[in-house]
Amino acid sequence: MKSILLLLPVSSYRNEDFLIAADKLGVQVIAVADNCPQLAPGWGMGALSAVPFDQPLLAAQTILENLSGKPNAVLAVDDHGLELAALLREQLKLAGNSPAVVGLTRDKLAFRHLLQEHGMLCPDFMSLADEIDAHELEELARKLSYPVVVKARRLSASRGVVRANNAMEFIGAVRWVRAIQARADRESQELGLVVESFIAGREYALEALLNDGKLQVLALFDKPDPLNGPYFEETIYVTPSHLPQTAQTQITEQVERACCLAGLSTGPVHAEMRINDRGIWLLEVAARSIGGLCGRMLKHALGMSLEEVLLRHALGEAVPDATARNASAVMMIPIPKRGIYQGVAGLNAALAVTHVQSVLITAEPGALLLPAPEGASYLGFIFAQADDPASAELALRQAHRRLVFEIQTEVPLALA
Ligand code: ADP
C-alpha cells in the first residue's frame, strides 16, 4: 500500500476532500496538522498535531523524528505548508521542487524580480522596508505615480492587497497592510511590503500540472467581475474561458516560461494574470492548486476530484486530461462586512435556480467575519454548470441574490 504524508492546515477548506480521495485510491495517509486534531476528528488518532507549518526547519525536524518509514510522497493541501512540504521531500530524498524554488514563488517581491530580470511584462515595483519613518514615507508618497497596489509579501487570497490612488490613500494602505501582515506572517518585519503600479485589465487564472517542466492545463478560468480595487476579493471563476485559442496558448506559454525561470518543474501550478493591450501580465505563479472549494468545479471535466488528480500526480501515477463537456462556474461568496456570522436564509431558493449544482455555506455561526483585505475566507461557495459559460455565471448571480446573510455588528470588549 502506498503512503502519502499530507500537511493539513486546520483552516483549510480542502482537508476532507483530500482524505476522501486518498481513501478512494487506497492510499495510506500520514496526517500532519498545524493545530489540534480534535478540531477535525476525521483525521484519525495517529495524526501528528500542533506542527508549526510556518517554521519549516523546526516542523520538519519534529515530523521526521515521529515518522516511522518513508512515505511515497509529501503534499501540502494548501499554501500554508508548501515550503515545509518541499523541505520534507528534500530531506526524505523524494522528487519535487526545491524549498528555495517554492519560497521564491511564494514571495511576491522575488517573483517580480524574476519577471523583470528575464524581460517578462512586469509592473514598476519596489520593496518597502518596515523601518522607513513617517517623513520618508510621506516623501515617497509624493513621488509615486498613482494608482499603485500595496501588498503583503507572501499572503494569499488577496489578503493584504490594497490599491491606492493618491498619496493619502497610499500612506493609509501601507499602515493597514503592515498591520495585516504583522498578524499573519511571523517574519513580517524583515519582509516589509511590495509596492507596484496598478495594471488595468481583465483577469484570468490557470490551473495546471507540471510534468518535467511541461504544463498540462486542467482549466483556464475567466474572472468576469472587474477587479479594480481598492480591495481585490475573489468572486466568480468560469471555465471554459471566452478567450480565443491563440490567447489561451500564449497564457500557457508565459506561465510555463515563468515556471522554468523560477525552477518549478513538477506538481500543481495555479497562476493568475491580467491581460490588456500590452499583453499578459503574470500576477503570480504558485506551486499549489486552486484554493477554497473551487477545485470541485473541475470534477466533471476531470472525471474525478481535483484532489484525486493531485494525489495521483504526487504518487507518480497517470493523470487524465481534462475534457470539458460543458461550462462550470463557482462563486466564492464574498463577505459583505465585518461582523459575527449568525446564519443564512434563502438556501432552498438559491438551490432552485436553474443550473445551480450546490450551495455550500462554510462560515460557522458565531464566527467573526473579516472582509478583504483583512480576511482570507468566504461565506461559502455556489457551483453552477450549464451548456455555456454565460448561463453558468448568470445562475451564480441569481442564486447569490436569493441568499440573505445575517451578520451582527461586533460589540467591542469593554474591560473594566
Ligand atoms: P494573492 O496571492 O493574495 O492573491 P496577488 O498578488 O495575486 O495576491 O493579488 C491579489 C489580487 O489583487 C489580484 O488577483 C489582482 O486582482 C489584484 N492585483 C494585485 N496586483 C495588482 C496590480 N499590480 N495591478 C492590478 N491589480 C493587482
PDB file of N, CA, C and O in Angstrom, residues 7 38 70 85-86 100 179 262 278 387 415:
ATOM      1  N   LEU A   7       0.098  17.490   4.589  1.00  0.00           N
ATOM      2  CA  LEU A   7       0.124  18.623   5.516  1.00  0.00           C
ATOM      3  C   LEU A   7      -1.249  19.282   5.463  1.00  0.00           C
ATOM      4  O   LEU A   7      -1.639  19.832   4.426  1.00  0.00           O
ATOM      5  N   GLN A  38      -8.223  17.336  17.421  1.00  0.00           N
ATOM      6  CA  GLN A  38      -9.566  17.182  17.982  1.00  0.00           C
ATOM      7  C   GLN A  38     -10.559  18.095  17.264  1.00  0.00           C
ATOM      8  O   GLN A  38     -11.746  17.854  17.249  1.00  0.00           O
ATOM      9  N   LYS A  70       9.337   5.590   5.334  1.00  0.00           N
ATOM     10  CA  LYS A  70       9.362   6.711   4.391  1.00  0.00           C
ATOM     11  C   LYS A  70       8.095   6.704   3.539  1.00  0.00           C
ATOM     12  O   LYS A  70       7.780   5.701   2.902  1.00  0.00           O
ATOM     13  N   ALA A  85       6.532  21.220   2.995  1.00  0.00           N
ATOM     14  CA  ALA A  85       6.442  20.009   2.161  1.00  0.00           C
ATOM     15  C   ALA A  85       7.703  19.865   1.300  1.00  0.00           C
ATOM     16  O   ALA A  85       8.249  18.763   1.172  1.00  0.00           O
ATOM     17  N   ALA A  86       8.166  20.976   0.747  1.00  0.00           N
ATOM     18  CA  ALA A  86       9.365  20.920  -0.112  1.00  0.00           C
ATOM     19  C   ALA A  86      10.587  20.494   0.704  1.00  0.00           C
ATOM     20  O   ALA A  86      11.406  19.687   0.251  1.00  0.00           O
ATOM     21  N   ALA A 100      13.884  26.244  -1.968  1.00  0.00           N
ATOM     22  CA  ALA A 100      14.237  27.604  -2.407  1.00  0.00           C
ATOM     23  C   ALA A 100      13.319  28.061  -3.534  1.00  0.00           C
ATOM     24  O   ALA A 100      12.852  29.207  -3.560  1.00  0.00           O
ATOM     25  N   ALA A 179      -0.131  46.177   9.194  1.00  0.00           N
ATOM     26  CA  ALA A 179      -0.805  45.580  10.365  1.00  0.00           C
ATOM     27  C   ALA A 179      -1.346  44.190  10.019  1.00  0.00           C
ATOM     28  O   ALA A 179      -1.249  43.257  10.816  1.00  0.00           O
ATOM     29  N   ALA A 262      11.689  30.187 -12.783  1.00  0.00           N
ATOM     30  CA  ALA A 262      11.706  30.076 -11.316  1.00  0.00           C
ATOM     31  C   ALA A 262      12.363  28.769 -10.867  1.00  0.00           C
ATOM     32  O   ALA A 262      12.823  28.666  -9.734  1.00  0.00           O
ATOM     33  N   ARG A 278      -1.204  45.673 -23.823  1.00  0.00           N
ATOM     34  CA  ARG A 278       0.258  45.455 -23.847  1.00  0.00           C
ATOM     35  C   ARG A 278       0.631  43.976 -23.725  1.00  0.00           C
ATOM     36  O   ARG A 278       1.775  43.609 -23.955  1.00  0.00           O
ATOM     37  N   ASP A 387     -24.682  24.692 -20.347  1.00  0.00           N
ATOM     38  CA  ASP A 387     -24.093  24.419 -21.657  1.00  0.00           C
ATOM     39  C   ASP A 387     -23.066  25.479 -22.037  1.00  0.00           C
ATOM     40  O   ASP A 387     -22.130  25.222 -22.773  1.00  0.00           O
ATOM     41  N   LEU A 415     -13.405  46.352  28.884  1.00  0.00           N
ATOM     42  CA  LEU A 415     -12.835  45.818  30.121  1.00  0.00           C
ATOM     43  C   LEU A 415     -12.896  46.890  31.209  1.00  0.00           C
ATOM     44  O   LEU A 415     -12.524  48.029  30.975  1.00  0.00           O
TER      45      LEU A 415
END
